[in-house]
Coordinates of C-alpha atoms in Angstrom, one line a residue:
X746 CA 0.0 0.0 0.0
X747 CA 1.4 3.7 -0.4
X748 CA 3.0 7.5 -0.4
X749 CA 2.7 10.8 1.2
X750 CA 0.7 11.9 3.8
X751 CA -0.2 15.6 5.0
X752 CA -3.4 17.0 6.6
X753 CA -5.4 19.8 7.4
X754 CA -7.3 20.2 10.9
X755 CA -8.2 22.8 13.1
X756 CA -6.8 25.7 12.1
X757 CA -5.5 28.6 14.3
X758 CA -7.9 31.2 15.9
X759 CA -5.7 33.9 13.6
X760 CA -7.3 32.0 10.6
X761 CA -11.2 32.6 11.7
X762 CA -11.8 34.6 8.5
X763 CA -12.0 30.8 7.0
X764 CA -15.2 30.0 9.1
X765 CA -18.5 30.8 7.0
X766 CA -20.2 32.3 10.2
X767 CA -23.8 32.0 8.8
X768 CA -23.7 28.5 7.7
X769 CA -21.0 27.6 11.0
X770 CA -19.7 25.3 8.3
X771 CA -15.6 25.5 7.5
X772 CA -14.7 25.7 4.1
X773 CA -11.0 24.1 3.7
X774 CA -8.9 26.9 4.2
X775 CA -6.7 24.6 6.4
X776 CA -5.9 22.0 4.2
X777 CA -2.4 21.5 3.0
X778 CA -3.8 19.4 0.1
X779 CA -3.2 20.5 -3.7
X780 CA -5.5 18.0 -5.1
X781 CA -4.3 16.2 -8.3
X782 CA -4.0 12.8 -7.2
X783 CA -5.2 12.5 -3.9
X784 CA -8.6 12.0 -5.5
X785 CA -12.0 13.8 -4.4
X786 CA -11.4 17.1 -2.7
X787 CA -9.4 18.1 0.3
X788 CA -12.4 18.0 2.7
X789 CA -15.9 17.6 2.9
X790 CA -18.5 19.9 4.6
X791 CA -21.6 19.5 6.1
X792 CA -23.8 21.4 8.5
X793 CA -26.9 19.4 9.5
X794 CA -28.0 19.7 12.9
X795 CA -26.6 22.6 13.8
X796 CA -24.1 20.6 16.2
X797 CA -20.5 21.1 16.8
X798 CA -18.7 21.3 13.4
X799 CA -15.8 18.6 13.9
X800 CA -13.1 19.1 12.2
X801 CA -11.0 15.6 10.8
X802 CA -8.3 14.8 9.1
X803 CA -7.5 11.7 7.2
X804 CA -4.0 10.7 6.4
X805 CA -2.9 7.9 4.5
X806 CA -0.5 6.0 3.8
X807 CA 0.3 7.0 0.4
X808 CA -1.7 9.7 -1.0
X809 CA -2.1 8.5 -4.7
X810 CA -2.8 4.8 -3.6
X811 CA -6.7 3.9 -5.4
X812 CA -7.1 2.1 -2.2
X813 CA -6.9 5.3 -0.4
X814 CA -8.5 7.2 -2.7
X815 CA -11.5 5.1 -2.3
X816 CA -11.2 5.2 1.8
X817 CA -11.6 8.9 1.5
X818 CA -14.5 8.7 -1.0
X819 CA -16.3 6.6 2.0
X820 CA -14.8 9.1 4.7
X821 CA -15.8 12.0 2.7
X822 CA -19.8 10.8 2.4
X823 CA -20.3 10.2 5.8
X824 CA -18.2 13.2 7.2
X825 CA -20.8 15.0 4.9
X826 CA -23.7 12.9 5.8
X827 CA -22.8 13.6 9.9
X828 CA -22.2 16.9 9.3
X829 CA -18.5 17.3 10.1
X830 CA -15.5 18.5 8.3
X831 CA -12.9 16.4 6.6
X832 CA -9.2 16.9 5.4
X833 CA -7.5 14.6 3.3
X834 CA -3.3 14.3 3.2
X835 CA -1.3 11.5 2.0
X836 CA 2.7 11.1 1.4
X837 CA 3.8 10.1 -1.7
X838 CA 5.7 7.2 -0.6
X839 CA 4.7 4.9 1.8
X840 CA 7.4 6.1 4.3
X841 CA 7.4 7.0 7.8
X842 CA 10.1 9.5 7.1
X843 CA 7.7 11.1 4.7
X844 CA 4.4 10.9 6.7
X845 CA 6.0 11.9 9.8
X846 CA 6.5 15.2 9.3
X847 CA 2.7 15.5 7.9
X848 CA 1.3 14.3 11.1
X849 CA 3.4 16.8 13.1
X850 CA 2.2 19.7 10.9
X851 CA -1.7 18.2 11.2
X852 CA -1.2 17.7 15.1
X853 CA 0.2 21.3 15.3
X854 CA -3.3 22.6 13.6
X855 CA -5.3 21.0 16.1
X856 CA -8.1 18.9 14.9
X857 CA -10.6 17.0 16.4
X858 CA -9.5 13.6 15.1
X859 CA -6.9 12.3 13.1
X860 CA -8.1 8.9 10.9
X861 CA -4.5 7.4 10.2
X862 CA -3.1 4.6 8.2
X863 CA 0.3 4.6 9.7
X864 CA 3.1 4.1 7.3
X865 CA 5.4 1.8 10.5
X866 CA 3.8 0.3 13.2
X867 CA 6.8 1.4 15.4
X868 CA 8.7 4.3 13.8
X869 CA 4.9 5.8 13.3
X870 CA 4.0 5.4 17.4
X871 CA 6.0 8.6 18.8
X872 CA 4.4 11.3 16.5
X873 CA 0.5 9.8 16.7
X874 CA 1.0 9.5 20.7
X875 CA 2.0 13.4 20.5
X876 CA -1.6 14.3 18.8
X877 CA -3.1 11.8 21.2
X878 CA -1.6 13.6 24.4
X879 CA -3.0 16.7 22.9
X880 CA -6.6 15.5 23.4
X881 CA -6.9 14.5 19.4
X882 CA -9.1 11.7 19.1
X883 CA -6.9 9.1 17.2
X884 CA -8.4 6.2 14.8
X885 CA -5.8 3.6 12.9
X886 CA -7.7 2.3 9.4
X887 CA -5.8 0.1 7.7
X888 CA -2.6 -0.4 9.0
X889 CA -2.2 -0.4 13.2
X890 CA 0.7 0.0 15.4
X891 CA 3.0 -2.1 17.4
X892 CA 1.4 -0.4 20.5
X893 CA -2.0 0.5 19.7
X894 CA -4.0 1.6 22.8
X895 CA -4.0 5.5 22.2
X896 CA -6.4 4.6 19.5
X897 CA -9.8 4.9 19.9
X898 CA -11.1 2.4 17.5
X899 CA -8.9 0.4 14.8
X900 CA -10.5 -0.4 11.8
X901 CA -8.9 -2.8 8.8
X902 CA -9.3 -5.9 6.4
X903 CA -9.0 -9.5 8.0
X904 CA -5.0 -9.4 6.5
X905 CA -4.4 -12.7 7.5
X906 CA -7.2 -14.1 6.1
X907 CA -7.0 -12.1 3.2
X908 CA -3.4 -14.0 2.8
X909 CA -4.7 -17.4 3.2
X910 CA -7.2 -16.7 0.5
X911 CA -4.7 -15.9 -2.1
X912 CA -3.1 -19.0 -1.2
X913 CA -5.9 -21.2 -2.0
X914 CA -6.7 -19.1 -5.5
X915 CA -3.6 -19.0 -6.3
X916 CA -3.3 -22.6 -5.7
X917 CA -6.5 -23.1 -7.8
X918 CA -5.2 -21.8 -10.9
X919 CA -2.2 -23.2 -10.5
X920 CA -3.4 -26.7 -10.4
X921 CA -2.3 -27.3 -6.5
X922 CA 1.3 -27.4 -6.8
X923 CA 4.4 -26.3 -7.9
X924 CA 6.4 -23.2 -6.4
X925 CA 5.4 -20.0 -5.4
X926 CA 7.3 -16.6 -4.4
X927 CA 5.4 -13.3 -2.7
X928 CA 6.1 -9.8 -3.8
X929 CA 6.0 -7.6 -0.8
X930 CA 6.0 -3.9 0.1
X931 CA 8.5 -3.4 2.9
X932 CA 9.0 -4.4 6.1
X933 CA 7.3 -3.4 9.4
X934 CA 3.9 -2.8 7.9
X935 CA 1.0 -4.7 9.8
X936 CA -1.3 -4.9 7.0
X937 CA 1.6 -6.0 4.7
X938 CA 3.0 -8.5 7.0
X939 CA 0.1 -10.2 7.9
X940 CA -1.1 -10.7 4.5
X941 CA 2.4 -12.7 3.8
X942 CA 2.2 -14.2 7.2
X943 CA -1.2 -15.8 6.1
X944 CA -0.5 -16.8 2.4
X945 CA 2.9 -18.8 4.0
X946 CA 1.2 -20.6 6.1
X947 CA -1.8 -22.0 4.0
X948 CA 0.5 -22.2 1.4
X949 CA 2.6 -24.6 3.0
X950 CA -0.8 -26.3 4.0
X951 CA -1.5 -26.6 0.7
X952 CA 1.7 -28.7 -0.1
X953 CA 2.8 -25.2 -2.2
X954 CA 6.5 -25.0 -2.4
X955 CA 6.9 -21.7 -0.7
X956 CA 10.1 -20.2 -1.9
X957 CA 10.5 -17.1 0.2
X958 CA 9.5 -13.4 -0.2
X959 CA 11.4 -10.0 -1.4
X960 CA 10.7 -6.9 -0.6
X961 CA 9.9 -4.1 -3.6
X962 CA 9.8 -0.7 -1.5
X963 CA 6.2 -0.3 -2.6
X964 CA 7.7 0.5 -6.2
X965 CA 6.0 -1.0 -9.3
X966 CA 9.4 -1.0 -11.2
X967 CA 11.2 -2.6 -8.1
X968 CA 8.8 -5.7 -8.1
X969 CA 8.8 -6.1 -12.3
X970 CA 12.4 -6.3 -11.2
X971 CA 12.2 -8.6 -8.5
X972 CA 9.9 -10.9 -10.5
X973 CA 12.5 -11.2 -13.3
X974 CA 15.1 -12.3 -11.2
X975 CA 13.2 -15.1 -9.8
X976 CA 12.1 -16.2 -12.7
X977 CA 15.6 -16.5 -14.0
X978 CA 16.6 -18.3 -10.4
X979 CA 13.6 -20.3 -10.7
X980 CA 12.8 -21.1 -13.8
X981 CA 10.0 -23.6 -12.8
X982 CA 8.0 -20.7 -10.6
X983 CA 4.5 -21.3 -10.7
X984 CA 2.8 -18.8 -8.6
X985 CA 3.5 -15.0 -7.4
X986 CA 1.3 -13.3 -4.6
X987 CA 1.2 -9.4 -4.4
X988 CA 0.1 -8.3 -1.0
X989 CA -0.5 -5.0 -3.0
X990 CA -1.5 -3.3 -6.2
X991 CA 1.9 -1.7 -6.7
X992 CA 3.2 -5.8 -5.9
X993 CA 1.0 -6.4 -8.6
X994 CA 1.2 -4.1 -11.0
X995 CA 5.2 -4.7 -11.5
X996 CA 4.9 -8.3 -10.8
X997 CA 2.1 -8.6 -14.2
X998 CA 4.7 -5.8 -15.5
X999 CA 7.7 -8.2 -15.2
X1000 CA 5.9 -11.2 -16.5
X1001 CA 5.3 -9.5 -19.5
X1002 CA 8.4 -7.7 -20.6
X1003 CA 10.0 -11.7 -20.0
X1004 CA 7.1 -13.1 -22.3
X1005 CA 6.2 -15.4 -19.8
X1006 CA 2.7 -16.8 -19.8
X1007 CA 2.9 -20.1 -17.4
X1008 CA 2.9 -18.1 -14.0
X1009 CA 0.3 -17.2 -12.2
X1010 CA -0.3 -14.0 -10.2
X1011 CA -2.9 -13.5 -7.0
X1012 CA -2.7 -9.3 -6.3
X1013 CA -4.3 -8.1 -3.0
X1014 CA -6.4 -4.8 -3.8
X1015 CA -8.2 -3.9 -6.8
X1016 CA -7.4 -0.6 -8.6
X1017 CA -8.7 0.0 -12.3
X1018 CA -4.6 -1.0 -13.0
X1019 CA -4.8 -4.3 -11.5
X1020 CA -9.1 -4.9 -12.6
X1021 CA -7.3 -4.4 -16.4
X1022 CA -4.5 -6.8 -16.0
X1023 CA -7.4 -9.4 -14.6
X1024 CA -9.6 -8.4 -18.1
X1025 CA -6.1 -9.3 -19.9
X1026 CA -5.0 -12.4 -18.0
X1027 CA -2.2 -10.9 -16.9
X1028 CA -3.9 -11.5 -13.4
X1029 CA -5.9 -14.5 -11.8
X1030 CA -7.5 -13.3 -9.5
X1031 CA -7.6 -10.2 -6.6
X1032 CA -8.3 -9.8 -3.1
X1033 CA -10.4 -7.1 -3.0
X1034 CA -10.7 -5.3 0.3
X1035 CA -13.5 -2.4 1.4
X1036 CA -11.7 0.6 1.8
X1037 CA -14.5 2.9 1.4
X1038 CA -16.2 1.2 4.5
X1039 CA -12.9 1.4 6.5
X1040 CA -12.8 5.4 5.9
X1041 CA -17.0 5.6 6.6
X1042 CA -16.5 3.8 9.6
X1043 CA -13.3 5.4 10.9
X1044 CA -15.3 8.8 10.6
X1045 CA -18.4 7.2 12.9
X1046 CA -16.1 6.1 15.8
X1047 CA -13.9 9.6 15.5
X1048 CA -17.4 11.7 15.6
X1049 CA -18.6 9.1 18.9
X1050 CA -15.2 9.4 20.5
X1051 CA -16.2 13.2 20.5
X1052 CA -19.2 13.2 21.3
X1053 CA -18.2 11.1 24.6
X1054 CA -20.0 8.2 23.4
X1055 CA -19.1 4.1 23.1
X1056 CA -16.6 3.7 20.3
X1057 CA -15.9 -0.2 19.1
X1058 CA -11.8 -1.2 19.8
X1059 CA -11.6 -3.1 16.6
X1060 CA -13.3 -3.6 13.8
X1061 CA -12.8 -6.0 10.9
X1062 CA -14.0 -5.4 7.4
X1063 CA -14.0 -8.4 5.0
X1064 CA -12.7 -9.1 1.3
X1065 CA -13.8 -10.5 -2.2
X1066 CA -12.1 -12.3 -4.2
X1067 CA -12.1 -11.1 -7.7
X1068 CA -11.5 -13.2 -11.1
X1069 CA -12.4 -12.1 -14.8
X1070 CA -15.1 -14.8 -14.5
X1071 CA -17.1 -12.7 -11.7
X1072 CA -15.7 -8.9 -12.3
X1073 CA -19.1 -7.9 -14.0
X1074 CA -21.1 -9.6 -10.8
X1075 CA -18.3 -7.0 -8.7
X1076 CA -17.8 -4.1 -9.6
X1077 CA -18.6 -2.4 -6.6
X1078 CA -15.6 -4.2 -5.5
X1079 CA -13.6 -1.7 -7.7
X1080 CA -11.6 1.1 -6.4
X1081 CA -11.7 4.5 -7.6
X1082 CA -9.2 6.9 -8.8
X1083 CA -11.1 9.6 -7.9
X1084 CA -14.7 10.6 -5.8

């Protein structure tokens, strides 16, 4: 999953002038976001009830990811269906180096809540505690942290399971044996991780011959790259698993600047990208996740959190596993690369 992530809260009281006064709605005058590809607008508006105008910010982990994109569709709607304000900012890597400096800059503006995908589940922890001691209501989606207990709610796929069902497609279209290799982002990312974790084990359940994973640095080019060096190290590979769309992207990329047509490729997520190599075969199947429901739902247990009410710890979201054969029954499965 994933790149750049800044945000825009609460601004400063020097920076009333942005407050529409009649309407008490804000207009985003605090939002750091220049559009482009962050996909759907920088925040969302809405003034029904006349309550407290919260204002949110959603970071994730890359800002140009589809499967972001499409969280903050879902964030955005019921921000405006609630009524409250949200900001969306995004890295453009999937690096805690880069998203660091974005959480500092949201924190130091104030808002209400921070929704956050973090980009480390260790390196992330020191700057999200900071805008938790503050008194900003903090909500992990997607991704989680090593210590995760300043969060209100955590919200994310089933990883894990997500993992062992690539394992089995993969090992349906495959014919039930022969080897197989995962493409991974980087290390130290829950979501990332666990997805591996869970296609190692029922791989080797399966009687798969699991050759190992490699890391691509969340970098399409990087995991064309690393496919074509397995392949010429093992020439016999009969399986790749992508625990993302970038994974997948340069592992389909790889496959076909070598000409190869025998191998078989599982991708986790399902941006227009990866739904086109599936319509071309360059793809067997996809584990499609619900982002849009992980950003409407972070948004509901920000706005309880506020308003002192019960807010759920964790909350899994499930997955669908796409194939050419069903994509026309799915396509609400699809992300977006824009609201």
């Amino acid at each position: 999953m994933q790149r750049n992530n800044s945000s825009g809260r609460r601004t400063a009281r020097g920076l009333t002038a942005c407050l529409v006064v009649a309407g008490a709605l804000v207009v985003g005058c605090g939002s750091d976001d220049k559009g482009g590809s962050s996909g759907g607008s920088g925040s969302s508006s809405g003034g029904g009830g006349g309550g407290k105008n919260y204002k949110l910010t959603l970071i994730a982990g890359v800002k140009g990811d589809e499967f972001y994109i499409t969280m903050n569709c879902g964030a955005q709607a019921e921000a405006k269906k609630l009524g409250v304000t949200l900001d969306f900012q995004g890295p453009d890597q999937f690096d805690a180096s880069l998203q660091t400096p974005i959480v500092n800059a949201v924190t130091a503006k104030k808002p209400d809540a921070i929704l956050i995908a973090p980009t480390d589940a260790k390196a992330m922890y020191a700057p999200i505690k900071q805008a938790a001691d503050q008194g900003i209501k903090v909500v992990l989606v997607d991704t989680t942290l090593e210590q995760s207990d300043l969060a209100v709610s955590q919200i994310a796929s089933d990883n894990p399971g997500g993992g062992r069902a690539a394992a089995k497609a993969l090992a349906k279209v495959m014919g039930g044996t022969g080897k197989v290799f995962v493409n991974n982002t980087k290390p130290g990312i829950s979501t990332t991780d666990q997805r591996a974790q869970g296609f190692e084990a029922e791989a080797k359940n399966l009687k798969l011959d699991y050759i190992g994973q490699q890391y691509n640095q969340d970098q399409p080019d990087k995991a064309a790259a690393i496919t074509k060096s397995v392949l010429t190290k093992y020439p016999d590979l009969k399986g790749i698993f992508a625990t993302n769309l970038f994974g997948a992207e340069g592992a389909a990329a790889g496959l076909r600047e070598t000409g190869n047509k025998d191998v078989k490729i599982v991708g986790f997520d399902a941006g227009p990208k990866q739904v086109k190599d599936l319509q071309d075969g360059l793809l067997q199947a996809l584990v499609a996740q619900k982002p849009a429901d992980i950003g409407a739902q972070g948004v509901q247990q920000a706005v309880a959190a506020l308003k002192g009410q019960p807010t759920k710890p964790k909350i899994g979201t499930g997955s669908t596993i796409l194939t050419k054969d069903n994509l026309s029954q799915n396509q609400d499965a699809v992300y977006k690369s824009g609201c």
